[in-house]
Short mmCIF file of C-alpha atoms and ligand atoms in Angstrom, two decimals:
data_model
loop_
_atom_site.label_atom_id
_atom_site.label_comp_id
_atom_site.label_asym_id
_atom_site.label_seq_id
_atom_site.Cartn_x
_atom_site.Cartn_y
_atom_site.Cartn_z
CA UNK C 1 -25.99 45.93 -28.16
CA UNK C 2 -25.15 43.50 -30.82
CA UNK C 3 -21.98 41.58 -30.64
CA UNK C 4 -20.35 39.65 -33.61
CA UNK C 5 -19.78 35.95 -32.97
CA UNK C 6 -16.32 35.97 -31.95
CA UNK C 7 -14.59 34.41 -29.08
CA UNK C 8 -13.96 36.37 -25.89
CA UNK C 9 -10.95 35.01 -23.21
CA UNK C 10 -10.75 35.50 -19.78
CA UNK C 11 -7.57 34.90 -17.93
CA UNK C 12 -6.18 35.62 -14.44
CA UNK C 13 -5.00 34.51 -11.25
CA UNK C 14 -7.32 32.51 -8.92
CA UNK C 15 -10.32 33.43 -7.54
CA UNK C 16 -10.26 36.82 -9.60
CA UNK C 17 -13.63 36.81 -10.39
CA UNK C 18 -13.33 35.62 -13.89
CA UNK C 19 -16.60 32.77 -13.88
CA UNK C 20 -18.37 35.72 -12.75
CA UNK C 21 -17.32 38.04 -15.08
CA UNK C 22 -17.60 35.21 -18.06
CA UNK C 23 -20.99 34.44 -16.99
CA UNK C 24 -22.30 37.86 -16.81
CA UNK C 25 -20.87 38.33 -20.25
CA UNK C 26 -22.62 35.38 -21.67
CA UNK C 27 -25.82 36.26 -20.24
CA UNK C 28 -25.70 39.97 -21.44
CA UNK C 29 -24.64 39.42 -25.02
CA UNK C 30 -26.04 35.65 -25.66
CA UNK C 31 -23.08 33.91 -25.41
CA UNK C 32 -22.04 30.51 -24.38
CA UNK C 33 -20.12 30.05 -21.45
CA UNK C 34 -17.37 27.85 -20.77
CA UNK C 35 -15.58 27.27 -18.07
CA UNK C 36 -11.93 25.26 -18.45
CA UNK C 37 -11.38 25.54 -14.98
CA UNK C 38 -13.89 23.34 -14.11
CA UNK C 39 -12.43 20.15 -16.63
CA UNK C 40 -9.14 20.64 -14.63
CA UNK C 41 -11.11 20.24 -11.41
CA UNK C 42 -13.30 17.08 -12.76
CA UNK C 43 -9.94 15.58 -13.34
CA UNK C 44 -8.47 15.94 -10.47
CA UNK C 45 -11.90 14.79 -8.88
CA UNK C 46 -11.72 11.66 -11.08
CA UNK C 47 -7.75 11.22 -9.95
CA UNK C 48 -8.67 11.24 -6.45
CA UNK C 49 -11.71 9.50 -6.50
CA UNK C 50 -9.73 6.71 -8.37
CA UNK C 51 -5.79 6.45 -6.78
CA UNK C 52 -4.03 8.36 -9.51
CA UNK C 53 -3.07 10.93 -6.59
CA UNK C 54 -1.56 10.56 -3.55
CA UNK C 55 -2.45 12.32 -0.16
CA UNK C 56 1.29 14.18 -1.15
CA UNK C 57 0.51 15.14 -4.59
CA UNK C 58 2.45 12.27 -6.03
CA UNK C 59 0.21 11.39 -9.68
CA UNK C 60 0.18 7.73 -11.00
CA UNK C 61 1.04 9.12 -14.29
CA UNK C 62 0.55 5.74 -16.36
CA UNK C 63 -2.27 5.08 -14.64
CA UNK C 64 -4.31 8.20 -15.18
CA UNK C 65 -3.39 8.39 -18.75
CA UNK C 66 -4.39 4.88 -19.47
CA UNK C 67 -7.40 6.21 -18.00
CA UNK C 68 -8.19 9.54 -19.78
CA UNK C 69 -6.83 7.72 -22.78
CA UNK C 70 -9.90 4.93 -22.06
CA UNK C 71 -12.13 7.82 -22.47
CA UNK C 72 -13.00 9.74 -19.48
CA UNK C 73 -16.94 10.91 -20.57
CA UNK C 74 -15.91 14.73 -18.63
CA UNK C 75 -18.16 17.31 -20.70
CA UNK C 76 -20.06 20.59 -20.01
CA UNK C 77 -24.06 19.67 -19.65
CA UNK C 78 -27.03 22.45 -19.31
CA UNK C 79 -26.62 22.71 -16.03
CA UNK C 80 -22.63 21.94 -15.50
CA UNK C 81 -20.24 19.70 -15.60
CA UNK C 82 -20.40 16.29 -15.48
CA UNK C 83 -18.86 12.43 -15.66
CA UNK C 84 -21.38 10.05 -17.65
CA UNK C 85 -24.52 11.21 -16.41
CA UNK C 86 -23.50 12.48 -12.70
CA UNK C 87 -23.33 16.04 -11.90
CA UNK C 88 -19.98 16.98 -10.32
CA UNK C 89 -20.46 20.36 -9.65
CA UNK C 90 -20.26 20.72 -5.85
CA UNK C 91 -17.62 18.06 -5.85
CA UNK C 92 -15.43 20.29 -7.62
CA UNK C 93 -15.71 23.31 -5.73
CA UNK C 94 -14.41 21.74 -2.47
CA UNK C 95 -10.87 22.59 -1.02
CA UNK C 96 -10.23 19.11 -1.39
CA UNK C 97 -10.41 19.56 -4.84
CA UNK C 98 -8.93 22.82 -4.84
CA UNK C 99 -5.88 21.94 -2.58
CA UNK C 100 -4.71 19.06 -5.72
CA UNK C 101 -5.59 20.90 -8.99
CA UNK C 102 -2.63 22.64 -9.95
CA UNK C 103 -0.06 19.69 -9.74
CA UNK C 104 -2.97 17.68 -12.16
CA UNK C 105 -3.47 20.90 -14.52
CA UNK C 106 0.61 21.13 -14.82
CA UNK C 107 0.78 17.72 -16.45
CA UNK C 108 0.71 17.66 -19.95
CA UNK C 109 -1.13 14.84 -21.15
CA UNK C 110 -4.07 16.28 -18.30
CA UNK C 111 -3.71 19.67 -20.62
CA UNK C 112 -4.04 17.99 -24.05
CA UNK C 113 -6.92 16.23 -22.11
CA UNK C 114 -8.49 19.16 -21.60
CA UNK C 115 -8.01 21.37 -24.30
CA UNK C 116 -9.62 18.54 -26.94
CA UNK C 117 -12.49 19.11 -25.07
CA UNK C 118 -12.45 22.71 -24.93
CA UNK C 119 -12.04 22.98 -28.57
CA UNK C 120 -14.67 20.24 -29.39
CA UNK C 121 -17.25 22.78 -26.68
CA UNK C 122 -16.10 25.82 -28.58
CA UNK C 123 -16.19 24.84 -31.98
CA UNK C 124 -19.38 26.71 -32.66
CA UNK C 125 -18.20 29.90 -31.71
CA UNK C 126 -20.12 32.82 -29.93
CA UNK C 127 -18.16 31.63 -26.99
CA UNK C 128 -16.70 33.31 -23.79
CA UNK C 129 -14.37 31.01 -21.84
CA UNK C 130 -12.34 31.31 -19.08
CA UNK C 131 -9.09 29.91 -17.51
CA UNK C 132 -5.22 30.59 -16.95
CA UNK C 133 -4.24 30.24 -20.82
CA UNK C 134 -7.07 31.00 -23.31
CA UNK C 135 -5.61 33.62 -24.40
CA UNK C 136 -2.14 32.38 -24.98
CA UNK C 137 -2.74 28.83 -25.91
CA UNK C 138 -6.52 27.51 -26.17
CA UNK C 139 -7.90 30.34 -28.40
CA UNK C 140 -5.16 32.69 -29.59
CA UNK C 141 -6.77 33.75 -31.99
CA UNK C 142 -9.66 35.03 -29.87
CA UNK C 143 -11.03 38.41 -31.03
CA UNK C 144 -11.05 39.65 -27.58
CA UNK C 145 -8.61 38.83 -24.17
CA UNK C 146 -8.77 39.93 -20.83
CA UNK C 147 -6.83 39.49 -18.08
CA UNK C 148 -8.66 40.25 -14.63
CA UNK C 149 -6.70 40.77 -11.62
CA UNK C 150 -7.81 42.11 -8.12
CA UNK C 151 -5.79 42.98 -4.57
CA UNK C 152 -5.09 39.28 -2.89
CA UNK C 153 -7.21 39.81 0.10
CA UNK C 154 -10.33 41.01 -2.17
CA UNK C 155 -9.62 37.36 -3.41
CA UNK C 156 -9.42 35.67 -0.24
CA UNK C 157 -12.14 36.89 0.95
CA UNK C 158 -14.53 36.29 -2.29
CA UNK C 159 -13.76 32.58 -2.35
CA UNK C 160 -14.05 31.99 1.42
CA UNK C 161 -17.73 33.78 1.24
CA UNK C 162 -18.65 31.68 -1.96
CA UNK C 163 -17.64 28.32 -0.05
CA UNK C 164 -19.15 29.64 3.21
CA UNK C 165 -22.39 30.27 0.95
CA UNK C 166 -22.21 26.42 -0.17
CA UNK C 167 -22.25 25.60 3.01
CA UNK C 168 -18.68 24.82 3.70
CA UNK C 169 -16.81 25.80 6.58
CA UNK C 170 -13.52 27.44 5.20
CA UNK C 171 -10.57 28.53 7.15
CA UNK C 172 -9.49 32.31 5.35
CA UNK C 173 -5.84 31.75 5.65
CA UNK C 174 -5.99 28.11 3.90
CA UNK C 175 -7.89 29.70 1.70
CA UNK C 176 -5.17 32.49 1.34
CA UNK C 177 -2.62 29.80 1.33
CA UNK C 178 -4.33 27.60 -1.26
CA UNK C 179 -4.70 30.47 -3.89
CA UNK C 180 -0.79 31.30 -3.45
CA UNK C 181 0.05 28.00 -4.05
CA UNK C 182 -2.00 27.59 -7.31
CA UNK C 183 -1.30 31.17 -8.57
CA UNK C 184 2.83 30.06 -8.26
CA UNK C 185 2.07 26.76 -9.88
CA UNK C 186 0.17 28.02 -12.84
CA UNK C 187 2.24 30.44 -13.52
CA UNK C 188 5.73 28.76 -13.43
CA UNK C 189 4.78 25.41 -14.74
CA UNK C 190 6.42 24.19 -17.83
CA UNK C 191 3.46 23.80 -20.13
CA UNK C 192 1.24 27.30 -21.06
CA UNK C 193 1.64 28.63 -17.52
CA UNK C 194 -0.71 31.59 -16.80
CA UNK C 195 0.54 34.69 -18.45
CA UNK C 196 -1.22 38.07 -19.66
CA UNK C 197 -1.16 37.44 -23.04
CA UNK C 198 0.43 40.90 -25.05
CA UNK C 199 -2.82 41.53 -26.42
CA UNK C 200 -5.08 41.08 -23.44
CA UNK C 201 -6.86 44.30 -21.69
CA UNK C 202 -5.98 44.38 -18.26
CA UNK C 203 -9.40 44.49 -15.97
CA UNK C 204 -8.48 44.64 -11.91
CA UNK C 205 -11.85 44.36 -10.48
CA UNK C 206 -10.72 44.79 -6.65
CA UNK C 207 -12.90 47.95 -5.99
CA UNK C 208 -15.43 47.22 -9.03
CA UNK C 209 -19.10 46.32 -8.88
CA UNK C 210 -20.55 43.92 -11.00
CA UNK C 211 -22.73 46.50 -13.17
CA UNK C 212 -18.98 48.84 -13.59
CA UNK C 213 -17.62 45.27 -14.82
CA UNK C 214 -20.31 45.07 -17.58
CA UNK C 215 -19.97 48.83 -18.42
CA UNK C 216 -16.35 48.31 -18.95
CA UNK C 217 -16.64 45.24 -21.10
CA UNK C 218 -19.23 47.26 -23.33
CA UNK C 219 -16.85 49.62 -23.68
CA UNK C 220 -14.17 47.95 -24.61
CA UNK C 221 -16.20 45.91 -27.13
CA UNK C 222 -17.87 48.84 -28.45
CA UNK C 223 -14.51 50.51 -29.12
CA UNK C 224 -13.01 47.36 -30.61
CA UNK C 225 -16.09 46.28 -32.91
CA UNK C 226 -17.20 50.18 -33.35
CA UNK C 227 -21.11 48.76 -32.50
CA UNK C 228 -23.67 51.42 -32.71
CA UNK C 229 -26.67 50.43 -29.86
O1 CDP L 1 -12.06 29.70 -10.02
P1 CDP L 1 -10.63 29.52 -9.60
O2 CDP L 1 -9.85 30.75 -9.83
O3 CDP L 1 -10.47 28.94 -8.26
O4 CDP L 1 -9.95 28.43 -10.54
P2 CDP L 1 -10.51 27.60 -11.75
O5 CDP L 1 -10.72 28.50 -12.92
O6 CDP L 1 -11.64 26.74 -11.32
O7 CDP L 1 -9.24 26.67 -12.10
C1 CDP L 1 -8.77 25.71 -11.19
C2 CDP L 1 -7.35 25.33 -11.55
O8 CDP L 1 -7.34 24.71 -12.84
C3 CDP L 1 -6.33 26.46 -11.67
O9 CDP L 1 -5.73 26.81 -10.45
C4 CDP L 1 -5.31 25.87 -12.64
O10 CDP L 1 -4.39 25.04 -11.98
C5 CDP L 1 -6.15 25.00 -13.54
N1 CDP L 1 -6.47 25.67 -14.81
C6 CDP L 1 -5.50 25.68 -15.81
O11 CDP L 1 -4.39 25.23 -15.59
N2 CDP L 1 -5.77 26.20 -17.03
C7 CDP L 1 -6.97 26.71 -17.30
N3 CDP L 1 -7.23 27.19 -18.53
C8 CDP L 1 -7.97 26.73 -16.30
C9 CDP L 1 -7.68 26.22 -15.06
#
């Protein structure tokens, strides 16, 4: 099936499944795949790593700006994300990580951060991305939005088995916990807080396999571009 070169934006509550359904899309129609929750998370690493965040979630604002403003080298390699030359990927997957994200990805100047860089990664096009506000804010103009959703335990219990997979030892109701807490932060925060946007198709994968995820995106992309296989 041949899809034009158009951009394609995921949104949705936490742990929803959207990376997996971004990344399946990417590999079935050649796509590049982007992933703006994981610049929000190398921030937050870099903020903790460095003192810009307390223990209580207060953020040396000055200080981290001065900072990003220096030129923080965050970017999307082959095989991730990355500072300079060091691959953060596992660091950013951590509960650690996860447990200080929101408060970092409410601040504006972090956003404006991040979305530069988004833009700069999806200038090419022929992009699927995902995140809380692709749709309304990064790429509104995408061709194509969806807005995944699934049942809050199917959630739950996705992330803990991913972390448990890594090799973590996750407790399910901090997990529970932390995905309330971002899920009310993202969506009630002042700057492009996560909302459907009017024109995004509404997937909620709770009871769907991965292969009925990819039939439904064909669908909808086959309707919407009329492609002929
Ligand atoms: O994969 P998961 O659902 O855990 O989240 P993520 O996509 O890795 O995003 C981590 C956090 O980054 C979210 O909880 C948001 O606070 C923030 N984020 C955002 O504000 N805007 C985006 N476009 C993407 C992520």
């Amino acid at each position: 099936m041949q899809v034009p070169d158009i951009i394609i934006a995921i949104d949705g509550f936490s742990a929803t499944g959207k990376s997996t359904l971004a990344k399946l899309i990417a590999e079935t129609f050649s796509f590049l795949y982007l992933d703006s929750g994981a610049l929000y998370r190398g921030v937050t690493l870099f903020a903790q790593e460095n003192g810009y965040i307390d223990p209580d979630n207060t953020i040396h604002e000055a200080e981290l700006k001065a900072a990003l403003d220096a030129g923080l080298d965050l970017h999307f390699g082959l095989d991730g994300t990355y500072i300079g030359d060091r691959r953060i990927e596992k660091e950013i997957r951590t509960m650690e990580v996860s447990g200080q994200v929101s408060p970092i990805a409410a601040v504006p100047f972090v956003r404006a951060f991040v979305d530069g860089k988004l833009h700069e990664a999806g200038a090419k096009g022929r992009v699927v991305m995902d995140g809380r506000d692709i749709g309304t804010a990064v790429f509104p103009n995408a061709e194509v939005k969806i807005f995944v959703t699934a049942r809050d335990e199917v959630r739950a219990q996705r992330r803990y088995d991913e972390l448990k997979a890594k090799g973590e030892n996750p407790d399910l109701q901090e997990v529970m916990k932390n995905l309330a807490e971002r899920d009310y932060i993202d969506s009630h925060r002042e700057t492009n807080p996560l909302r459907r946007a009017e024109d995004a198709y509404v997937m909620d994968n709770s009871e769907m396999t991965l292969h009925e995820e990819i039939v439904w995106t064909q669908g909808l992309l086959q309707g919407r571009f009329r492609i002929l296989e």
